[in-house]
mmCIF file of C-alpha atoms in Angstrom:
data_model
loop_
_atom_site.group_PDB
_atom_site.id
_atom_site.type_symbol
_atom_site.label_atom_id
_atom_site.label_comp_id
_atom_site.label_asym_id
_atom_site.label_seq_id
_atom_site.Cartn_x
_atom_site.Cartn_y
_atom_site.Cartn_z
ATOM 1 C CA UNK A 1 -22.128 -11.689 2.167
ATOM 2 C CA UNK A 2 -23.909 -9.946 4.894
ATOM 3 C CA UNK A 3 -20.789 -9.998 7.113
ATOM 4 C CA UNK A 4 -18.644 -8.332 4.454
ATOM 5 C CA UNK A 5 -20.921 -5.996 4.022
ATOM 6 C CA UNK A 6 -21.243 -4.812 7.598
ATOM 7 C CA UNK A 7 -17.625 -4.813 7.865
ATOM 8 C CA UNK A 8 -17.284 -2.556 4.896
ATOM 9 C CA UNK A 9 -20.443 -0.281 5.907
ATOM 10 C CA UNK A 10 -18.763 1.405 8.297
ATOM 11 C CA UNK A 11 -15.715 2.661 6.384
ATOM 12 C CA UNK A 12 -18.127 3.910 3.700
ATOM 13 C CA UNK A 13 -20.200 6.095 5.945
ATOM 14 C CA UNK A 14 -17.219 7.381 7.234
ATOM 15 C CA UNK A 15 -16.236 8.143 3.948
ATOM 16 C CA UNK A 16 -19.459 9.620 2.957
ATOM 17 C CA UNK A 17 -19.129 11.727 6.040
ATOM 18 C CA UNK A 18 -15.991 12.770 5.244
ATOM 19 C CA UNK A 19 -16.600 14.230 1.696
ATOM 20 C CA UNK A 20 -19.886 15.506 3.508
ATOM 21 C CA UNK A 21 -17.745 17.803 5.973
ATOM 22 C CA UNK A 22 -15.040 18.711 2.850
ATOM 23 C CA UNK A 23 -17.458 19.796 0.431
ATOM 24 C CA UNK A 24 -19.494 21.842 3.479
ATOM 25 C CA UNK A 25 -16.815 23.590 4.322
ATOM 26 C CA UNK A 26 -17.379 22.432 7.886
ATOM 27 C CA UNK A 27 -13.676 22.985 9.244
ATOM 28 C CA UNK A 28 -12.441 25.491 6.909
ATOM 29 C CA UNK A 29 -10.776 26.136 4.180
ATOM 30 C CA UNK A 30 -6.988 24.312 5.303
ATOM 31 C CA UNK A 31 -8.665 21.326 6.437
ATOM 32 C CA UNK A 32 -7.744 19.119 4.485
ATOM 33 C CA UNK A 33 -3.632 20.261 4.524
ATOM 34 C CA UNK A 34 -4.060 20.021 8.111
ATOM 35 C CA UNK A 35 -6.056 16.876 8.197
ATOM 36 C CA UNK A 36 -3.510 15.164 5.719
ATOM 37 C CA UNK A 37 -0.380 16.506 7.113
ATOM 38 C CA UNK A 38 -1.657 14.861 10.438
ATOM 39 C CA UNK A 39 -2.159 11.839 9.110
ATOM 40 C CA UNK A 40 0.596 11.736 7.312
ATOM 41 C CA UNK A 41 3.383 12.665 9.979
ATOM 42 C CA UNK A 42 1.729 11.841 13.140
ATOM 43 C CA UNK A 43 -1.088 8.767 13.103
ATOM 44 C CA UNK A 44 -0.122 6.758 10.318
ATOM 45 C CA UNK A 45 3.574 6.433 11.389
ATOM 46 C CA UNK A 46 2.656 5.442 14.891
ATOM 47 C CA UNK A 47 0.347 3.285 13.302
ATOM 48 C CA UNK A 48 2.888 1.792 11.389
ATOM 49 C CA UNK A 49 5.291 1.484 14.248
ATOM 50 C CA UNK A 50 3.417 0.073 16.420
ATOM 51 C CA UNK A 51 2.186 -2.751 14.169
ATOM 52 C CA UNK A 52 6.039 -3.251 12.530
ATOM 53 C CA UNK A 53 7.848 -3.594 16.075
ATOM 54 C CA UNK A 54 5.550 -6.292 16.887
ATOM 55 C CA UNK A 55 6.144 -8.188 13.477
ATOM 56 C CA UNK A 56 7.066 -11.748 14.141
ATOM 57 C CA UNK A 57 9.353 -12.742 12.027
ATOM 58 C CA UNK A 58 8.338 -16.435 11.619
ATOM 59 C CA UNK A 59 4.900 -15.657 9.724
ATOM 60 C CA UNK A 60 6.704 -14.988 6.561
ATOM 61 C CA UNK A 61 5.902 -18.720 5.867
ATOM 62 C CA UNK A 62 2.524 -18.303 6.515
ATOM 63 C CA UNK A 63 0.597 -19.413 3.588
ATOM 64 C CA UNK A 64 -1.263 -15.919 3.418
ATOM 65 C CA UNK A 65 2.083 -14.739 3.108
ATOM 66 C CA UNK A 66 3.183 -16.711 0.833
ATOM 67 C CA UNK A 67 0.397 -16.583 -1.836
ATOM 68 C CA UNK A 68 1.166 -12.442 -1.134
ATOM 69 C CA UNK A 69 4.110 -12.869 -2.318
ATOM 70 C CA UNK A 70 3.550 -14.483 -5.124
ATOM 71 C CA UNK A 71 0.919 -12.711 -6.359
ATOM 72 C CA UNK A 72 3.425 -9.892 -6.379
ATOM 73 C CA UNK A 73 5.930 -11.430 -8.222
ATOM 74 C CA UNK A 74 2.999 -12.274 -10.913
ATOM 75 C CA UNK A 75 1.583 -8.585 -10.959
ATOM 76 C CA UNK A 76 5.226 -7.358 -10.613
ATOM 77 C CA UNK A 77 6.405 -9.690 -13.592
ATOM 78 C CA UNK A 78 3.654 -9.062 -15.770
ATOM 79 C CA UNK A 79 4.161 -5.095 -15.463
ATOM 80 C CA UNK A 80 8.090 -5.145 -16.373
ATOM 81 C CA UNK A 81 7.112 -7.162 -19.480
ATOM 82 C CA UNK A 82 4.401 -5.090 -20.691
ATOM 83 C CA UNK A 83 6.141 -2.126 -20.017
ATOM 84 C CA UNK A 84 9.265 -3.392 -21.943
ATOM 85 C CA UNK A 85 7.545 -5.827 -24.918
ATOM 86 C CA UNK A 86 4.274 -3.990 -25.369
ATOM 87 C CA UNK A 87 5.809 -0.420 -24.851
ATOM 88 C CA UNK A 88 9.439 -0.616 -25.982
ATOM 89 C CA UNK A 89 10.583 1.429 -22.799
ATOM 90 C CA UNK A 90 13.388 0.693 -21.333
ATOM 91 C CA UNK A 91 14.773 -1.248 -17.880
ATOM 92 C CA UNK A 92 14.383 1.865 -15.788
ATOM 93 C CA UNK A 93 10.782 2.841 -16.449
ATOM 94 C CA UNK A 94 10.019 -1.159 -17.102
ATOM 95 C CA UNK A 95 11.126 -1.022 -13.104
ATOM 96 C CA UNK A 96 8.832 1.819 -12.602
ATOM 97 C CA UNK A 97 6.080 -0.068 -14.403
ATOM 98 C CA UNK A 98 6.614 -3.699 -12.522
ATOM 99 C CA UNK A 99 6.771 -1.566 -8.971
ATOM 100 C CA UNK A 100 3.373 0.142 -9.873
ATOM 101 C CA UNK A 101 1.780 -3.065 -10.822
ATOM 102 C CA UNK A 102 2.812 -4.883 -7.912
ATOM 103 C CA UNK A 103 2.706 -2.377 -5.058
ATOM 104 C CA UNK A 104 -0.275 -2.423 -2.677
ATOM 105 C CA UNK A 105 -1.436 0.574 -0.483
ATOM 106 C CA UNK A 106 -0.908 -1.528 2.659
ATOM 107 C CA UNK A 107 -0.658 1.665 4.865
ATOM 108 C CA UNK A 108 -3.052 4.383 4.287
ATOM 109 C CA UNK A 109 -6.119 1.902 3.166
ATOM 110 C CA UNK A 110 -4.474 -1.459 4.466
ATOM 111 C CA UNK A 111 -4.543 -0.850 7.941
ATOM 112 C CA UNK A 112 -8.216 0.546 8.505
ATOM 113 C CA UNK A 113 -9.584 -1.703 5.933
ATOM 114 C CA UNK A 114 -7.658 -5.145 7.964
ATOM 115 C CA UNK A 115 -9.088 -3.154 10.794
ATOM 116 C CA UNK A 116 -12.191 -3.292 10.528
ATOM 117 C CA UNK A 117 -12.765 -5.958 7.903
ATOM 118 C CA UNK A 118 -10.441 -8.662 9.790
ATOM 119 C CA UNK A 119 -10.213 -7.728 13.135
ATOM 120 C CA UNK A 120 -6.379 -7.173 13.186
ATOM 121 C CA UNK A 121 -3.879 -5.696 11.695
ATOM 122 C CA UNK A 122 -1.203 -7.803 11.708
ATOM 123 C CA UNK A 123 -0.788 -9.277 8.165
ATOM 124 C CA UNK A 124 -0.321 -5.385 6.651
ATOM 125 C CA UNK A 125 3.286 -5.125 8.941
ATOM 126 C CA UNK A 126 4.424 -7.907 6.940
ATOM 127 C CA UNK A 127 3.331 -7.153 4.020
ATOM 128 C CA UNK A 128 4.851 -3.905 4.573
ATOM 129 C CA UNK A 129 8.338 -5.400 5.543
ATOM 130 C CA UNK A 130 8.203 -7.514 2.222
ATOM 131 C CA UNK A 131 7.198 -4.587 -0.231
ATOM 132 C CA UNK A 132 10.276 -2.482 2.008
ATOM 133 C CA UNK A 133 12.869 -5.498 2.116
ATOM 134 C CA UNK A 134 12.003 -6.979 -1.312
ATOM 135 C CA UNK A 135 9.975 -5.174 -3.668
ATOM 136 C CA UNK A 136 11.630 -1.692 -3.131
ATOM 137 C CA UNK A 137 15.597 -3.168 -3.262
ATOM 138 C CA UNK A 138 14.935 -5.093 -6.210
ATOM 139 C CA UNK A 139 13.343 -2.034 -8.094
ATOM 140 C CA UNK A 140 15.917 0.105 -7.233
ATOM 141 C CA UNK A 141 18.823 -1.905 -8.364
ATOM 142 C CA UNK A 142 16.569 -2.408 -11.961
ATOM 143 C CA UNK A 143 16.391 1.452 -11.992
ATOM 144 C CA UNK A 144 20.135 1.979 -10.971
ATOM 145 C CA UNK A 145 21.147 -0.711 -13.716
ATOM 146 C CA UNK A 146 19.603 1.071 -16.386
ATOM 147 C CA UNK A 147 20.794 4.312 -15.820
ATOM 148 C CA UNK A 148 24.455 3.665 -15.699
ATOM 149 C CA UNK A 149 26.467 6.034 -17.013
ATOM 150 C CA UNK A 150 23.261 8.409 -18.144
#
């Protein structure tokens, strides 16, 4: 427990610091456009580059991988059905609904988090390249189904 904790400690300070130095005004009033625009175009795509091009391909049978993906599927599943059953909508927003239950924030909160809490950063690339190469395709293709001649 005490590790977790000290792995997480830092990212909350940080955080803490961060609202801190935005609610002080500290670096003006466009900071946080510029600070987010930043992140956005410059750091967190040569974040994600860097950790992508050195994705091996083989550790998609990892077992961490694996249960990932399952999960997914699971969260995925169980969105499209409530969305459909339990809300009547249709195969379009049910889509919508199993994307948004089964979609992580591997990027922006993945990558420091593995960071700092694992030591590495590996296991977000290929989580990335599933939710890009599986999760996205299949969602699509439920959206474009529906929509057909609307």
């Amino acid at each position: 427990m005490h590790a977790l904790f000290s792995a997480f400690a830092p990212i909350w300070v940080l955080t803490g610091i961060g609202y801190a130095v935005g609610r002080g005004g500290l670096l003006g009033e466009q900071a946080e456009a510029v600070l987010g625009r930043f992140v956005f175009h410059v750091a967190m795509p040569a974040a994600l580059f860097t950790m992508v091009s050195g994705a091996s391909p083989d550790v998609f049978g990892h077992p961490s991988m694996v249960a990932f993906a399952a999960s997914t599927a699971v969260a995925a599943g169980a969105g499209y059905v409530l969305v459909r059953r339990v809300f009547g909508r249709g195969r379009p927003d049910a889509a919508i609904g199993a994307m948004s239950s089964g979609h992580v924030n591997s990027a922006n909160l993945g990558i420091p988090v593995a960071v700092q809490v694992l030591g590495d950063a590996s296991f977000v690339a290929q989580v990335i390249l599933f939710q890009v190469l599986v999760l996205s395709p299949v969602v699509l293709t439920l959206v474009e189904s529906g929509t057909e001649g609307a």
